[in-house]
PDB file of C-alpha atoms in Angstrom:
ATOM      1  CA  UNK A   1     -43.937  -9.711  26.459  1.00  0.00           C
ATOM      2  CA  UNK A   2     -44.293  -5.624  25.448  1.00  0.00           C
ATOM      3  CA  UNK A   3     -39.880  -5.587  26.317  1.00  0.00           C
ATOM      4  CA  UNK A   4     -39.646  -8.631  23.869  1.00  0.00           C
ATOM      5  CA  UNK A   5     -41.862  -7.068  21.283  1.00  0.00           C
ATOM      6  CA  UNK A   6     -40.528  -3.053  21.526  1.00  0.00           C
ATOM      7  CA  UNK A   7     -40.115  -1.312  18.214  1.00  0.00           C
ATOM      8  CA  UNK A   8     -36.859  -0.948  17.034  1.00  0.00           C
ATOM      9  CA  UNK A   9     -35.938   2.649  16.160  1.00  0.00           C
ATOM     10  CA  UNK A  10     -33.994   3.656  13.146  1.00  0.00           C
ATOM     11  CA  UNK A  11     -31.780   6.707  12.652  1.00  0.00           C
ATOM     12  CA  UNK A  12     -31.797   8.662   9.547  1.00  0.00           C
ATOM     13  CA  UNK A  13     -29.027   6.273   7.758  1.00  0.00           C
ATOM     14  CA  UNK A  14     -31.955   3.057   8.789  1.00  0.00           C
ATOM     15  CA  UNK A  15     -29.154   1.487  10.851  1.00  0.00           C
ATOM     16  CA  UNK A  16     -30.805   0.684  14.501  1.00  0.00           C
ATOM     17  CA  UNK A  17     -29.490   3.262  16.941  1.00  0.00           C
ATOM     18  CA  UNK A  18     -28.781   3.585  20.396  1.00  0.00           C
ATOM     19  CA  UNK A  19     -28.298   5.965  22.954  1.00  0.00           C
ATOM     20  CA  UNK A  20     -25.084   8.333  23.666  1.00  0.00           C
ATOM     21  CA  UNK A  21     -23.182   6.367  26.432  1.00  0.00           C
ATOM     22  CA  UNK A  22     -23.448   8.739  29.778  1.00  0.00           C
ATOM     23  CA  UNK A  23     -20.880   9.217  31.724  1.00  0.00           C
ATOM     24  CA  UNK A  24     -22.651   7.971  35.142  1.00  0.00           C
ATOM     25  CA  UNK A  25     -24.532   4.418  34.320  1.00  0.00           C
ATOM     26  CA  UNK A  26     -27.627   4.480  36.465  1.00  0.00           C
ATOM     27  CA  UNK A  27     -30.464   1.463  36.209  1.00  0.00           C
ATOM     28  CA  UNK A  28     -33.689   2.976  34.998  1.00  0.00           C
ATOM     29  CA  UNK A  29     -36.542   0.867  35.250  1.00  0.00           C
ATOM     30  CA  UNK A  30     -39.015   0.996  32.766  1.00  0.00           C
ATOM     31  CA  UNK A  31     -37.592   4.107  30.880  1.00  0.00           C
ATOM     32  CA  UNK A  32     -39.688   5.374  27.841  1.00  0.00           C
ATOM     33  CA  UNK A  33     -37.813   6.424  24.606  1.00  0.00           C
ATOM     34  CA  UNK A  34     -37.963  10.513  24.512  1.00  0.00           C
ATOM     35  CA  UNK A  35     -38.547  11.412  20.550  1.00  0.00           C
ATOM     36  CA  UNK A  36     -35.791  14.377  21.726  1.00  0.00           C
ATOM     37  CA  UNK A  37     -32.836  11.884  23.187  1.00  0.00           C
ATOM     38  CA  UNK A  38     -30.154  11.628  20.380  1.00  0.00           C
ATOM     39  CA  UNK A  39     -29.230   8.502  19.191  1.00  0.00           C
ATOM     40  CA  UNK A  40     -25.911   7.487  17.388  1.00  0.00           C
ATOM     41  CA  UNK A  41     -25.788   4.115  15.100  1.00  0.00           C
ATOM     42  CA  UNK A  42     -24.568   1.227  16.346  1.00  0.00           C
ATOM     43  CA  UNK A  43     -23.573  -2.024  14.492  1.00  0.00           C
ATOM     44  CA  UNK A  44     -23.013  -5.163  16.659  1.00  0.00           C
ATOM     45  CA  UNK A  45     -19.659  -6.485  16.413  1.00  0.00           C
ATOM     46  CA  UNK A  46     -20.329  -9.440  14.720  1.00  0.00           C
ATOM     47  CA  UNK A  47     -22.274  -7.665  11.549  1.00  0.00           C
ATOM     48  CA  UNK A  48     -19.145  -6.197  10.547  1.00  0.00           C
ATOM     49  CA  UNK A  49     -16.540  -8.696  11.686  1.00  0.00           C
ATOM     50  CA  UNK A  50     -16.051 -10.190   7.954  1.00  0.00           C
ATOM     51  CA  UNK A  51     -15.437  -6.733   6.963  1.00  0.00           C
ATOM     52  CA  UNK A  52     -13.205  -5.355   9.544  1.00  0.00           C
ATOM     53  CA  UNK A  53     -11.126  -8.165   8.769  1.00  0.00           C
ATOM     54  CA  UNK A  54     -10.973  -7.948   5.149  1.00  0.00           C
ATOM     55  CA  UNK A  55      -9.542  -4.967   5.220  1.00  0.00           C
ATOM     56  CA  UNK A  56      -6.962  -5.492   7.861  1.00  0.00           C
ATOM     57  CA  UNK A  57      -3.207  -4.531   6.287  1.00  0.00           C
ATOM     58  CA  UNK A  58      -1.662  -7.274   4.535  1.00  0.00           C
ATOM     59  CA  UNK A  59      -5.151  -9.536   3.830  1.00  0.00           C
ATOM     60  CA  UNK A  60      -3.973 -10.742  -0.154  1.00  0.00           C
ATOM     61  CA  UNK A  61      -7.968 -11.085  -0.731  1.00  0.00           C
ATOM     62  CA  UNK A  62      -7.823  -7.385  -0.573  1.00  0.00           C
ATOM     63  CA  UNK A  63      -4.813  -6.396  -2.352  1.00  0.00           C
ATOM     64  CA  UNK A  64      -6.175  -8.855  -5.015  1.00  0.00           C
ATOM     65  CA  UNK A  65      -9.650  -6.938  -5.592  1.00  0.00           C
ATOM     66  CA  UNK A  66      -7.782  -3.726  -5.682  1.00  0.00           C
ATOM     67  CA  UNK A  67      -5.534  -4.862  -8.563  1.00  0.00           C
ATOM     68  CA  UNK A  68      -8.857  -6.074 -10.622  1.00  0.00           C
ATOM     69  CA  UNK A  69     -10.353  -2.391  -9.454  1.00  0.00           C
ATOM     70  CA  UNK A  70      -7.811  -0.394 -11.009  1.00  0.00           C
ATOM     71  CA  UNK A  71      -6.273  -2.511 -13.441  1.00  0.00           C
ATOM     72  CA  UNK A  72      -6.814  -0.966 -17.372  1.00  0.00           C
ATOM     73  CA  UNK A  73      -9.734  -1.902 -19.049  1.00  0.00           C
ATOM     74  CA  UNK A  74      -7.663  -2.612 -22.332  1.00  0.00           C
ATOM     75  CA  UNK A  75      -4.505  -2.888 -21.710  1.00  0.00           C
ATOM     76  CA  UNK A  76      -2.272  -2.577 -24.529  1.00  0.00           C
ATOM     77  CA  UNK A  77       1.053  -3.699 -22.941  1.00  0.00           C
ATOM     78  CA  UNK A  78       2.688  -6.406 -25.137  1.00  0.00           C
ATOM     79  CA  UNK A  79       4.728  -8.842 -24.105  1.00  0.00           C
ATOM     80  CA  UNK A  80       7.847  -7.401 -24.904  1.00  0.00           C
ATOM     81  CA  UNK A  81       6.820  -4.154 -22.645  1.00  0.00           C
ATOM     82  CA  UNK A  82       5.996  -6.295 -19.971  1.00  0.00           C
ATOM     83  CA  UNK A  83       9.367  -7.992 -20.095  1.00  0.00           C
ATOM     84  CA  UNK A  84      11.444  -4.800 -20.006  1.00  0.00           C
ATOM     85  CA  UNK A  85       9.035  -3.119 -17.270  1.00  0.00           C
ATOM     86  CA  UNK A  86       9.847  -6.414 -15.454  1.00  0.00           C
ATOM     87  CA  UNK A  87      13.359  -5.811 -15.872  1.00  0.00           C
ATOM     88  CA  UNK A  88      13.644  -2.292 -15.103  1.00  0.00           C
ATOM     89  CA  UNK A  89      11.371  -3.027 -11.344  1.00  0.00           C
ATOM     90  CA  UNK A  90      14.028  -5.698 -10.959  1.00  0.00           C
ATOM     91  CA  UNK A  91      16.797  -3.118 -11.508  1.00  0.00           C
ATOM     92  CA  UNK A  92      15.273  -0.316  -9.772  1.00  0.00           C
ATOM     93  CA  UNK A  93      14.264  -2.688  -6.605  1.00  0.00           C
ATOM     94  CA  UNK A  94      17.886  -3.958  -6.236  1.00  0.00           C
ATOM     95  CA  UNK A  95      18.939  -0.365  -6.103  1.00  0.00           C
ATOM     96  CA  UNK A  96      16.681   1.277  -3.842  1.00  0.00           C
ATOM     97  CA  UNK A  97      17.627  -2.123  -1.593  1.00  0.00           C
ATOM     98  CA  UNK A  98      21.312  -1.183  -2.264  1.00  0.00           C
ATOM     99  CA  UNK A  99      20.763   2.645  -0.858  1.00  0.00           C
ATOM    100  CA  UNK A 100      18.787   1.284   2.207  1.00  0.00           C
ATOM    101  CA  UNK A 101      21.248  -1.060   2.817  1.00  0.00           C
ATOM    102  CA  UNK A 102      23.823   1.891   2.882  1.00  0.00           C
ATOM    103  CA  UNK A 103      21.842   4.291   4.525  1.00  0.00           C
ATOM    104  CA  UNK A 104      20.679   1.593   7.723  1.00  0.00           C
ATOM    105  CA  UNK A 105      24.288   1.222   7.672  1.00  0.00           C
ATOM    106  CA  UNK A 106      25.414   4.902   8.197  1.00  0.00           C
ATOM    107  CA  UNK A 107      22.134   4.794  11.117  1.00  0.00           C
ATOM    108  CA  UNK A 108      23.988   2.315  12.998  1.00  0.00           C
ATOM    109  CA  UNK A 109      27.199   3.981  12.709  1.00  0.00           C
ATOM    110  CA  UNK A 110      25.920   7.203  13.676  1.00  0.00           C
ATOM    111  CA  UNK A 111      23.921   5.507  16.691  1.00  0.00           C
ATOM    112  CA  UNK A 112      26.728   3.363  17.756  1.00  0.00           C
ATOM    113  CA  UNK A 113      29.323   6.832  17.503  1.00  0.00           C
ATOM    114  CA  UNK A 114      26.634   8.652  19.589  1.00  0.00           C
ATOM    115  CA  UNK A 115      26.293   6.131  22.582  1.00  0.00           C
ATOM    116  CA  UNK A 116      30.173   5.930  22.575  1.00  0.00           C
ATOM    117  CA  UNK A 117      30.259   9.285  23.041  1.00  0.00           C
ATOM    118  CA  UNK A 118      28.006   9.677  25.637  1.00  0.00           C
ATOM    119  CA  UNK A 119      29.703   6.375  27.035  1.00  0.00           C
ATOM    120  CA  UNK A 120      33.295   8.066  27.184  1.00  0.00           C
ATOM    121  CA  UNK A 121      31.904  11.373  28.830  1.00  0.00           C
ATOM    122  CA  UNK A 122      33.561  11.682  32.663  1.00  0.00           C
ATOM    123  CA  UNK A 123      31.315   9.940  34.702  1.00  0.00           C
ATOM    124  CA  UNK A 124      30.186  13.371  36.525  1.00  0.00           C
ATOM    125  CA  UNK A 125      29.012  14.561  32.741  1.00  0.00           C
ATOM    126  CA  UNK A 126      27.464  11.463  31.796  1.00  0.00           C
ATOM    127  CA  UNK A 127      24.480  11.460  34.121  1.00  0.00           C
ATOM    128  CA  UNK A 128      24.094  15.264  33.378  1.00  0.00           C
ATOM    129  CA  UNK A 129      23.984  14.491  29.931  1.00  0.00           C
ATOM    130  CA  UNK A 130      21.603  11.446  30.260  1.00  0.00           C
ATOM    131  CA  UNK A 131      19.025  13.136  32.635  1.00  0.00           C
ATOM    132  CA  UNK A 132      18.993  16.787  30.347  1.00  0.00           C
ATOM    133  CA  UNK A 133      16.862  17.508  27.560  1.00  0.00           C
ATOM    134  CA  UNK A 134      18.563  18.929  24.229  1.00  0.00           C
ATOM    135  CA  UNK A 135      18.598  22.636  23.981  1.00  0.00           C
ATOM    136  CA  UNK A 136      16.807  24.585  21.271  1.00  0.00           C
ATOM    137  CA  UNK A 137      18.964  25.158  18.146  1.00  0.00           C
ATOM    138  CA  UNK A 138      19.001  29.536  18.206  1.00  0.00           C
ATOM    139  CA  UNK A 139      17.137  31.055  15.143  1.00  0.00           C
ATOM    140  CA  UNK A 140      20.094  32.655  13.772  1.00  0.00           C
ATOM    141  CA  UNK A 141      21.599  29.121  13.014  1.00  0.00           C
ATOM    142  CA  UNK A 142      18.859  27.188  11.820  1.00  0.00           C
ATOM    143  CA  UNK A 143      18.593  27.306   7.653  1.00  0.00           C
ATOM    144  CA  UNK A 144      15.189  28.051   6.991  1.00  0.00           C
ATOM    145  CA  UNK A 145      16.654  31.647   8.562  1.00  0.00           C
ATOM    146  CA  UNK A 146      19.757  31.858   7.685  1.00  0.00           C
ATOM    147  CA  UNK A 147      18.934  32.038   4.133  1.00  0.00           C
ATOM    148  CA  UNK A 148      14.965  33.261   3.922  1.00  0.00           C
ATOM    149  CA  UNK A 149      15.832  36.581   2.355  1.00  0.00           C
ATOM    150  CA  UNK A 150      17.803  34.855  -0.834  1.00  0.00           C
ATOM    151  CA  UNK A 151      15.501  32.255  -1.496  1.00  0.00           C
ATOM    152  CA  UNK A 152      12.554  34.923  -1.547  1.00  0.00           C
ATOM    153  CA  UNK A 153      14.535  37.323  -3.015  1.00  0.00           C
ATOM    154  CA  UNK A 154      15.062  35.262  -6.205  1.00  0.00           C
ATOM    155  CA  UNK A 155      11.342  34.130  -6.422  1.00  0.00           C
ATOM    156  CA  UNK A 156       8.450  36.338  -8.264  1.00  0.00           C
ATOM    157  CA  UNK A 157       5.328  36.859  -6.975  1.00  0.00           C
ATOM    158  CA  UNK A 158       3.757  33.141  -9.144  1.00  0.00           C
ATOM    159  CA  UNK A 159       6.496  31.177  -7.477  1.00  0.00           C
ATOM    160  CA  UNK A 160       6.519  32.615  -3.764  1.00  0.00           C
ATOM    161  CA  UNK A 161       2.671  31.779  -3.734  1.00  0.00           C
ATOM    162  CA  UNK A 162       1.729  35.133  -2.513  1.00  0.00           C
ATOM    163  CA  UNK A 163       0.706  38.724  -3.923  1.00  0.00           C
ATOM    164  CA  UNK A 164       1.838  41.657  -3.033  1.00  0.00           C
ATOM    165  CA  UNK A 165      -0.860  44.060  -2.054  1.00  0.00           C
ATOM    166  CA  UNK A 166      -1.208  47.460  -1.405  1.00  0.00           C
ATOM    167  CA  UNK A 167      -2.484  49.110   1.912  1.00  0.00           C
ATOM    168  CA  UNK A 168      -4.729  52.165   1.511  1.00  0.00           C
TER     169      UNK A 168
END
């Protein structure tokens, strides 16, 4: 009757707690709560299973309440605004799907020139090539080096984002 009764101890946040998982799981019978064991909160799975999934990606419940959240409180859009916004996401959406067209293009390209590449290697190269990791580019040819001193050079001390000091 006393294990069906026990008191149910809160953490600082009032969410019932529980004890730190141990690495070794031993059976302890008839184990008294220490007022110096830490205790972490714990939320049983089905308390917070209509919230975990209402947030899940792609749930239109939630991309609903955050377009009442941050929608204007008076918006002042007229009809005719919202007609050539409409027009102008229409225009800008069939471009950017133009350029990604292109650009997944030029990714298979390059892709399908690479593996042909490697495919047309003498057969003694090819496995060398498939079982070696790529070598380091050298710092004198990567950019970022190449051309630190005139890109600093050209910047004052606002735009570089440090300050020259002076040490005594």
């Amino acid at each position: 009757v006393k294990a069906m009764l026990r008191a149910v101890r809160l953490c600082g946040n009032g969410l019932p707690c529980r004890a730190l998982k141990s690495k070794k799981q031993v059976k302890k019978v008839n184990k008294e709560l220490n007022p110096l064991e830490q205790l972490v909160p714990h939320l049983p799975r089905e308390y917070v299973k209509d919230t975990v999934n209402f947030f899940t990606k792609g749930n239109p419940r939630f991309r609903s309440l955050l377009r009442v959240i941050f929608s204007p409180n008076s918006p002042a859009d007229t009809d005719g605004d919202r007609e050539e916004y409409e027009k102008r996401r229409a225009l800008f959406q069939q471009q950017s799907s133009a350029y990604e067209l292109k650009f997944r293009l030029q990714e298979d390209r390059a892709r399908q020139r690479m593996w042909s590449a490697v495919h047309n290697l003498p057969s003694d190269l090819y496995d060398e090539a498939v079982a070696s990791e790529p070598e380091p580019v050298p710092d004198e040819l990567l950019f970022n080096c190449m051309y630190k001193e005139q890109f600093f050079s050209e910047l004052d001390d606002s735009e570089s984002g440090c300050s020259r000091r002076t040490t005594i």
